[in-house]
Structures are given as C-alpha cells and as structure tokens.
PDB file of C-alpha atoms in Angstrom:
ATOM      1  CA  UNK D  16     -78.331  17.871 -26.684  1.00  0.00           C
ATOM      2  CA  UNK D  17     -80.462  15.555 -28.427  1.00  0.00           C
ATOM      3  CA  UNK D  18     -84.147  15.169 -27.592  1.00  0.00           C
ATOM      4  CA  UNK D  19     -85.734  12.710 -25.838  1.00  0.00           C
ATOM      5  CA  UNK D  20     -88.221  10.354 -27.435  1.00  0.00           C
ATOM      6  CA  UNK D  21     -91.091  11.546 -25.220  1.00  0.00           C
ATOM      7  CA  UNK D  22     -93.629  10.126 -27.472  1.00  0.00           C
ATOM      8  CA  UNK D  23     -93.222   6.694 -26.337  1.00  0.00           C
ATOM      9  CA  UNK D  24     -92.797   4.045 -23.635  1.00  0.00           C
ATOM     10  CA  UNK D  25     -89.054   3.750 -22.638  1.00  0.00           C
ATOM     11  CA  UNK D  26     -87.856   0.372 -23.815  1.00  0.00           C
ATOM     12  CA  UNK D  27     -86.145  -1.087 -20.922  1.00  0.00           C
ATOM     13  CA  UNK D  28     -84.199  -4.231 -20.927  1.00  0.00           C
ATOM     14  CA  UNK D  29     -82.862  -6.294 -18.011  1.00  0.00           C
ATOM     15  CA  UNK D  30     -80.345  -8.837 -18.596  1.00  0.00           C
ATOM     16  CA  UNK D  31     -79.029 -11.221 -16.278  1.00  0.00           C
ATOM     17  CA  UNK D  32     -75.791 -12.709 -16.825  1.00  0.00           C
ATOM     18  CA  UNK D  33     -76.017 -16.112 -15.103  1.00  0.00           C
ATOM     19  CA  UNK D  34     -74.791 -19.814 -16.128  1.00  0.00           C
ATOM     20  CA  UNK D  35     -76.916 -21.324 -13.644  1.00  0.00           C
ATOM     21  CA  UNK D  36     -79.878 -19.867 -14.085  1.00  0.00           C
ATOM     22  CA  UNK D  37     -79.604 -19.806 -18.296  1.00  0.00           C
ATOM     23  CA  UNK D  38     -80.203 -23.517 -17.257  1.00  0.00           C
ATOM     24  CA  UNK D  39     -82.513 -22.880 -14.873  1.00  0.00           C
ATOM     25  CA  UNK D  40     -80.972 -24.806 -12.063  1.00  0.00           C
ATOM     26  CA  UNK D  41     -81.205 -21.493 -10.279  1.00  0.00           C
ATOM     27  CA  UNK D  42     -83.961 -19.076  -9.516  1.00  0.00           C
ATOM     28  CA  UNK D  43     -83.165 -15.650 -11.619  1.00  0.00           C
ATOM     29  CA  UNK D  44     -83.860 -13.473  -8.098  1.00  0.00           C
ATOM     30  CA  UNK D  45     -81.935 -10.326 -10.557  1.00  0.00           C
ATOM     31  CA  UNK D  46     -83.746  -9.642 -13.309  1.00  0.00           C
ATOM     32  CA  UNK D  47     -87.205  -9.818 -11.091  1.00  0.00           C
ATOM     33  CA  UNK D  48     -85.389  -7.575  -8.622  1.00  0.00           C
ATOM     34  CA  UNK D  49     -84.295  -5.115 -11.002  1.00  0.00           C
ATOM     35  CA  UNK D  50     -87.938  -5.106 -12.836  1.00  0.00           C
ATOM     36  CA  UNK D  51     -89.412  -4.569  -9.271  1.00  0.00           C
ATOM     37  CA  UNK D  52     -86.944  -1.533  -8.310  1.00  0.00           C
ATOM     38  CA  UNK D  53     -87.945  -0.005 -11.710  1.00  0.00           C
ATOM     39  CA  UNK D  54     -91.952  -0.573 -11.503  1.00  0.00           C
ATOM     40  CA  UNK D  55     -91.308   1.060  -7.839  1.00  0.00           C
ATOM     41  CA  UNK D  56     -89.350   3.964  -8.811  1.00  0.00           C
ATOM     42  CA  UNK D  57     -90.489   5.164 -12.714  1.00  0.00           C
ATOM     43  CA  UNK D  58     -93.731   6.957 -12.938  1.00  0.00           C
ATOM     44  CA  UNK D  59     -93.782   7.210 -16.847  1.00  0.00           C
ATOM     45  CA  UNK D  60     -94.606   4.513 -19.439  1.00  0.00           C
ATOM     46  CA  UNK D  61     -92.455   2.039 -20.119  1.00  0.00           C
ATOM     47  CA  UNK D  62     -91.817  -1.274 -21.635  1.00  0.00           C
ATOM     48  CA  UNK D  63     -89.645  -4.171 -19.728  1.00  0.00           C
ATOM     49  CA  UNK D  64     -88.344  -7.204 -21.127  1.00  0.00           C
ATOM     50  CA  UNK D  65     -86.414  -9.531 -19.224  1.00  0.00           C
ATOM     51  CA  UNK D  66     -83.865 -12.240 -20.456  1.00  0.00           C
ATOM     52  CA  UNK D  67     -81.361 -14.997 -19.562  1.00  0.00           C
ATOM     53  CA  UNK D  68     -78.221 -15.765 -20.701  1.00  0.00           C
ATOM     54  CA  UNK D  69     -74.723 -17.817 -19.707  1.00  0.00           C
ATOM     55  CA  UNK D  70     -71.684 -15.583 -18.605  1.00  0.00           C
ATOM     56  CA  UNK D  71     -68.990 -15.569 -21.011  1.00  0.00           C
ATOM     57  CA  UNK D  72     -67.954 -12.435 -22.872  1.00  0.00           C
ATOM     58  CA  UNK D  73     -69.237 -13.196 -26.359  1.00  0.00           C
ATOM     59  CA  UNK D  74     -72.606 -14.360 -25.430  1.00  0.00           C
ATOM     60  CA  UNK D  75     -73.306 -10.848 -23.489  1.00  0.00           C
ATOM     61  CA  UNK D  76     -71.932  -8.541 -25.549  1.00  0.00           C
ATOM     62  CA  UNK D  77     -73.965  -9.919 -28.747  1.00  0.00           C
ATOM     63  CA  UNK D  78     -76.733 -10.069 -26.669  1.00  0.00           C
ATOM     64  CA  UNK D  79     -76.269  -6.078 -25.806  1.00  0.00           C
ATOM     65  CA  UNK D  80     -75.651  -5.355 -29.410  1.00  0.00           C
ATOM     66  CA  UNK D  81     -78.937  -6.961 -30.820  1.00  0.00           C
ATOM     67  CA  UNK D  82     -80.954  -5.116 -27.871  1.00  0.00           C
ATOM     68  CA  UNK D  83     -78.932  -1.726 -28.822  1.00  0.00           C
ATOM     69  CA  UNK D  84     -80.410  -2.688 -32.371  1.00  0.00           C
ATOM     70  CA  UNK D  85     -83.558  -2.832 -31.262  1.00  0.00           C
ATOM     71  CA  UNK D  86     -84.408  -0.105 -29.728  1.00  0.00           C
ATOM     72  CA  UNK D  87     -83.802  -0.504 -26.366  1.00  0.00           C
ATOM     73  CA  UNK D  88     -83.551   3.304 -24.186  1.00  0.00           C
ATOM     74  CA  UNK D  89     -82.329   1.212 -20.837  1.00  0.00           C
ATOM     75  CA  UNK D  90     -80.458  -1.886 -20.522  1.00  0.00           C
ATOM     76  CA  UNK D  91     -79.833  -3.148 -17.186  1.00  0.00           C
ATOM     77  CA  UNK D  92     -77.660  -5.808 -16.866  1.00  0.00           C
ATOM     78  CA  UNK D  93     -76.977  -7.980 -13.594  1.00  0.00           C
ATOM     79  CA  UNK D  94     -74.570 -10.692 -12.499  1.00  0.00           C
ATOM     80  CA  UNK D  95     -71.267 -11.335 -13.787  1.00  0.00           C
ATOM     81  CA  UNK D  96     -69.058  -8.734 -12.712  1.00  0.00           C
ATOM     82  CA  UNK D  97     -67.060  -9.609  -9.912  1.00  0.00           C
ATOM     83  CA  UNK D  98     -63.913 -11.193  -9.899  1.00  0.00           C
ATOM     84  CA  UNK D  99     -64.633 -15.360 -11.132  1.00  0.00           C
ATOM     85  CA  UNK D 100     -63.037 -16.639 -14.216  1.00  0.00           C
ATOM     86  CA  UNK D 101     -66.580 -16.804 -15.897  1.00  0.00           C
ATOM     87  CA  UNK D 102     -67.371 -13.538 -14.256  1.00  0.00           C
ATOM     88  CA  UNK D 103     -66.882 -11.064 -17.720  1.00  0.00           C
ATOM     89  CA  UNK D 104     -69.586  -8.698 -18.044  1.00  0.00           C
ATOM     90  CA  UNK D 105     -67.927  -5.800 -17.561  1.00  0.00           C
ATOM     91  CA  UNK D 106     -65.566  -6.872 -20.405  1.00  0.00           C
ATOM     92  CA  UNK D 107     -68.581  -7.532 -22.695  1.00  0.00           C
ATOM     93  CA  UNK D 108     -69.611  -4.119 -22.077  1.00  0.00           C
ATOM     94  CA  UNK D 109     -66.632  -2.754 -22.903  1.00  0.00           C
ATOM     95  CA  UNK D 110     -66.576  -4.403 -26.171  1.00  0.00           C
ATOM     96  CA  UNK D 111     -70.186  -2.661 -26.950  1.00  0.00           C
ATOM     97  CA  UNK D 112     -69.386   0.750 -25.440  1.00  0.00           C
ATOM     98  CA  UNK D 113     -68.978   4.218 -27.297  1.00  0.00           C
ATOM     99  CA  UNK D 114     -68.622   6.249 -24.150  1.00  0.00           C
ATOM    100  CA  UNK D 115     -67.564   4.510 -20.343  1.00  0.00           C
ATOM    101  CA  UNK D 116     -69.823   6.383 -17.528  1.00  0.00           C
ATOM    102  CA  UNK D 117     -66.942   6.121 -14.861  1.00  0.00           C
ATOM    103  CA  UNK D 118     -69.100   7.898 -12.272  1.00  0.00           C
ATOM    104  CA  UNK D 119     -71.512   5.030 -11.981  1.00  0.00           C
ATOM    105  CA  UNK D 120     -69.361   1.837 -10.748  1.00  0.00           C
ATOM    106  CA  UNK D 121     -67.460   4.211  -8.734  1.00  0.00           C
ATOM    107  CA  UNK D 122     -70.809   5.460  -6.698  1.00  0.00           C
ATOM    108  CA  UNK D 123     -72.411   2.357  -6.678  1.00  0.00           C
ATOM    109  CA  UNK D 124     -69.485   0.734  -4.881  1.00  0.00           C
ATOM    110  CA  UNK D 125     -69.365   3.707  -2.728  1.00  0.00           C
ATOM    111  CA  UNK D 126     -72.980   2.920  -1.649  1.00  0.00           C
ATOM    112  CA  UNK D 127     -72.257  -0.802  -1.353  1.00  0.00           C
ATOM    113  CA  UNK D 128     -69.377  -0.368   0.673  1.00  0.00           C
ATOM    114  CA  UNK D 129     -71.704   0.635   3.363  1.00  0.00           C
ATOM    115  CA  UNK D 130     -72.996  -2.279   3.726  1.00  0.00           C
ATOM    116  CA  UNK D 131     -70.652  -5.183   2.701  1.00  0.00           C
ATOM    117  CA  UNK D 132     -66.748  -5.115   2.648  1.00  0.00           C
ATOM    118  CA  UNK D 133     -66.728  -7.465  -0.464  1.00  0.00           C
ATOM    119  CA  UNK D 134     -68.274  -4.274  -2.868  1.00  0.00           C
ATOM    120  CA  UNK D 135     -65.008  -3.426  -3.621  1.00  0.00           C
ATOM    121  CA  UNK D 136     -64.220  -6.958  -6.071  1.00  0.00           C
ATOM    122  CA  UNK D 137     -67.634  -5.179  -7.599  1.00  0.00           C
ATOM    123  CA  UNK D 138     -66.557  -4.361 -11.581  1.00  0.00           C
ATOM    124  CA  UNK D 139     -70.001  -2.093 -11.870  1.00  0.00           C
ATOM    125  CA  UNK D 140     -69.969   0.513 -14.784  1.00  0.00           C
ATOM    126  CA  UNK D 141     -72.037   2.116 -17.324  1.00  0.00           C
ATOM    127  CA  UNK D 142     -72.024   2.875 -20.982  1.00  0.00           C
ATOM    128  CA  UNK D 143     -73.276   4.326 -23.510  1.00  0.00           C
ATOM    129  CA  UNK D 144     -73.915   3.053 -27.216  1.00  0.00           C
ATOM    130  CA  UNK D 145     -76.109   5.144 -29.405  1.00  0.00           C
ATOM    131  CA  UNK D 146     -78.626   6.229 -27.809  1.00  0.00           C
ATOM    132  CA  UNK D 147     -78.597   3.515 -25.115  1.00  0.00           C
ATOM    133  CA  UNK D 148     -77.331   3.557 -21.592  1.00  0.00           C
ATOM    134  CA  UNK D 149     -76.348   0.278 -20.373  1.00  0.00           C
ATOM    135  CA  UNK D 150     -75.702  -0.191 -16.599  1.00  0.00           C
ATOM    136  CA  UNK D 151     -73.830  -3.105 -15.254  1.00  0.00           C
ATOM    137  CA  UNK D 152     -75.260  -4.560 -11.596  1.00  0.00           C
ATOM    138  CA  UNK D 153     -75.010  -7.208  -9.257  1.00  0.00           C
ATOM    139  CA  UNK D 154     -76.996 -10.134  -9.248  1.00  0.00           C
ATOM    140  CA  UNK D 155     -78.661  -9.754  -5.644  1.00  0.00           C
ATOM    141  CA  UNK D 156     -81.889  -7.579  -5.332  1.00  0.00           C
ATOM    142  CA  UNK D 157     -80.856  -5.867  -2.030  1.00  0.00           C
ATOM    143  CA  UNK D 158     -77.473  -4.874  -3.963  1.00  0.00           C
ATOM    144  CA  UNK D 159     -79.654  -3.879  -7.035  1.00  0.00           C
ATOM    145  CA  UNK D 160     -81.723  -1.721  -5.004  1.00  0.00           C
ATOM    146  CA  UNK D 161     -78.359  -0.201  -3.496  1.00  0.00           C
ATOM    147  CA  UNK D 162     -77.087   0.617  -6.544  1.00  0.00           C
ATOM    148  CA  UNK D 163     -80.252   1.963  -8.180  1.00  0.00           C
ATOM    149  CA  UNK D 164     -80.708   4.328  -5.511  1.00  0.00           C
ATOM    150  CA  UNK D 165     -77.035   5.488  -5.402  1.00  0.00           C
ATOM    151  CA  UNK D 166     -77.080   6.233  -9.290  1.00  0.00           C
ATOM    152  CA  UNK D 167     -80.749   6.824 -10.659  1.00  0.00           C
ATOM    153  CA  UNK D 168     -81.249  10.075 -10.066  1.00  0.00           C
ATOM    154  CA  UNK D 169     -78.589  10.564 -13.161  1.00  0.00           C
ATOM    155  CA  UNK D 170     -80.316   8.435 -15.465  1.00  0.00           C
ATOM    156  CA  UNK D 171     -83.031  10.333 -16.527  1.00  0.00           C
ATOM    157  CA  UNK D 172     -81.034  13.276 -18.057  1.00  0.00           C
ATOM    158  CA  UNK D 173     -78.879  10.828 -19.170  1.00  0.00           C
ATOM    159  CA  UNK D 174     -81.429   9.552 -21.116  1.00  0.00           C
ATOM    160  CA  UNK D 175     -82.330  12.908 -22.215  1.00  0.00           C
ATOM    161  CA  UNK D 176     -79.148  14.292 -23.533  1.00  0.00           C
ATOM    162  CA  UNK D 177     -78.708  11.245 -25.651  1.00  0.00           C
ATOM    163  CA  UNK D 178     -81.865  11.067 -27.110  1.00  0.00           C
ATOM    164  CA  UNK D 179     -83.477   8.088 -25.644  1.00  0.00           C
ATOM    165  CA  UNK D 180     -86.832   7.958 -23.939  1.00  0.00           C
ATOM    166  CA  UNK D 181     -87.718  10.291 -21.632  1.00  0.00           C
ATOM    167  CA  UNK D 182     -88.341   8.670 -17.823  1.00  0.00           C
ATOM    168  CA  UNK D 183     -89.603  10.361 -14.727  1.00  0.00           C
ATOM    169  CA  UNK D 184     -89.325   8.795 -11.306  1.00  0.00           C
ATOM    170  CA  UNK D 185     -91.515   9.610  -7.799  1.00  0.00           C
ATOM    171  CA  UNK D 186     -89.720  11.887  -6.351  1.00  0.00           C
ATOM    172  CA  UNK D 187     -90.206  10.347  -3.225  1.00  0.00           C
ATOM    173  CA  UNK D 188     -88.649   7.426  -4.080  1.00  0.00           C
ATOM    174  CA  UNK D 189     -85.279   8.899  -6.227  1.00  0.00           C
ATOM    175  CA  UNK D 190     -85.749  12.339  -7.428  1.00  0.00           C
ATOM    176  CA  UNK D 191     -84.688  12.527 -11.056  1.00  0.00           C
ATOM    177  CA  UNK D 192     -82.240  15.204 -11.428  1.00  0.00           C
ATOM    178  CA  UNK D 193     -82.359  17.845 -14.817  1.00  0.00           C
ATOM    179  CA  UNK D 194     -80.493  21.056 -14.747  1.00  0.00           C
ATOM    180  CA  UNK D 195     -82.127  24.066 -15.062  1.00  0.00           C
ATOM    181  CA  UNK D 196     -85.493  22.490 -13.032  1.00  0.00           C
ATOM    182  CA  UNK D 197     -84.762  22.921  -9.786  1.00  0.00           C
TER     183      UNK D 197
END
C-alpha cells in the first residue's frame, strides 16, 4: 500500500459532461450538487474545482488526463453516461483508466434502482489512473446524492491504498470505511 498524502488538502475535481450547459443555455445543477454532497459529507481539507465541458469522448477524456496531470486525488465526473448518441463518458473514461472499479456502477445502480426504473440505462463506473480515482455520475443532484451515499464509504481507503490524499467523512453522514479500524 502506498501512503496517503496526508499533508495536504485533497484536490478534488468535479466535471460535468454537458453540451448544453458548456454553452450555458442550461443551468449546471451537477457539478454544484456534487460540490454540495462533498462540503456535506468530508470533514478534512480539501480543494474543489469545478468545470464545464461538451460531451463527446475526446473532449472528456483529455480533459481527465490534464486533471490526472495535475494533481488531482478525486475527480468526479457527472452527466453523460446513459444511453444518447452524445452520451460517452463512460467511454472517455475508459480511454484514461489503468484499473476499472466494477463495484462502483454496479452499487450505485443498485441504489438507484430503488428509486427510478430508468437506473438501469445508467453506464456509472470508476477508475483509477495513477494515483487518481475518477468516478463517473449522473447529472441530477438527487441521483448524485444516491450514488455518493451508496459508494463513499469506499473512497477513502481507496484513496489511501493508492496514495492520494487522505479524506475523512462525518460519520454521521457516510462512515468512511478502513480495515483494521473498526
């Protein structure tokens, strides 16, 4: 195990994969979600950036390899991965990916299949590339939420055993799981 950067803010970056709203004829209601969930849930220091960009498979994957590049611990990215023609996020992050996190899409639909029969067209996944974990979500903030809560407890030790920033969460909230602590 690698381990963790615990001398710094986790760099956290939230994505959303939208044509509409890259020009800004819709409201990004995603990325603000996403940032909210996190601010909610992670009780250590961290840095969030935000940013907007067009679906389409080259734009997003580029865009995940320059925020790989730069350090970031967390990327979060939401929209783009149901079943539309534009819809290819999950392909983009499949062209960035070392290591596919199978576990995630499939509990994340599992928790949104409680609460809408459409979760299953969901493409959600996770990867990892260096010492990033990227996490592919939809682009509403009730399904965000939904997700987050059905996968987050993972992340942390994620984090840890590939050597990225070390995040702790109210246990209250989503109760960070690490071997050995409990």
């Amino acid at each position: 195990m690698t381990a963790p950067a615990t001398d710094r803010p986790a760099r956290i970056s939230i994505v959303t994969v939208s044509d509409r709203a890259a020009r800004g004829e819709y409201e990004d209601k995603g990325g603000p979600g996403a940032e909210a969930w996190l601010r909610d849930v992670v009780t250590s220091p961290m840095q969030i950036s935000q940013v907007i960009i067009p679906d389409g498979r080259e734009g997003v994957a580029a865009t995940l390899r320059e925020l790989v590049e730069g350090g970031a611990d967390l990327i979060l990215v939401t929209g783009g991965t149901g079943p539309a023609p534009r819809d290819q996020t999950p392909e983009a992050v499949m062209d960035v990916a070392e290591k596919e996190l199978e576990g995630f899409g499939e509990e994340m639909r599992r928790a949104s299949l409680r609460e809408v029969p459409t979760a299953i067209l969901s493409r959600q996944t996770a990867v990892i590339r260096d010492a990033t974990l990227i996490i592919t979500l939809p682009g509403k903030p009730a399904a965000i939420a939904t997700c987050l809560n059905a996968v987050f407890a993972a992340v942390p030790y994620c984090l840890d055993l590939i050597g990225a920033a070390r995040v702790e969460t109210d246990a209250g909230k989503v109760k960070a799981f690490r071997p050995g602590t409990e």
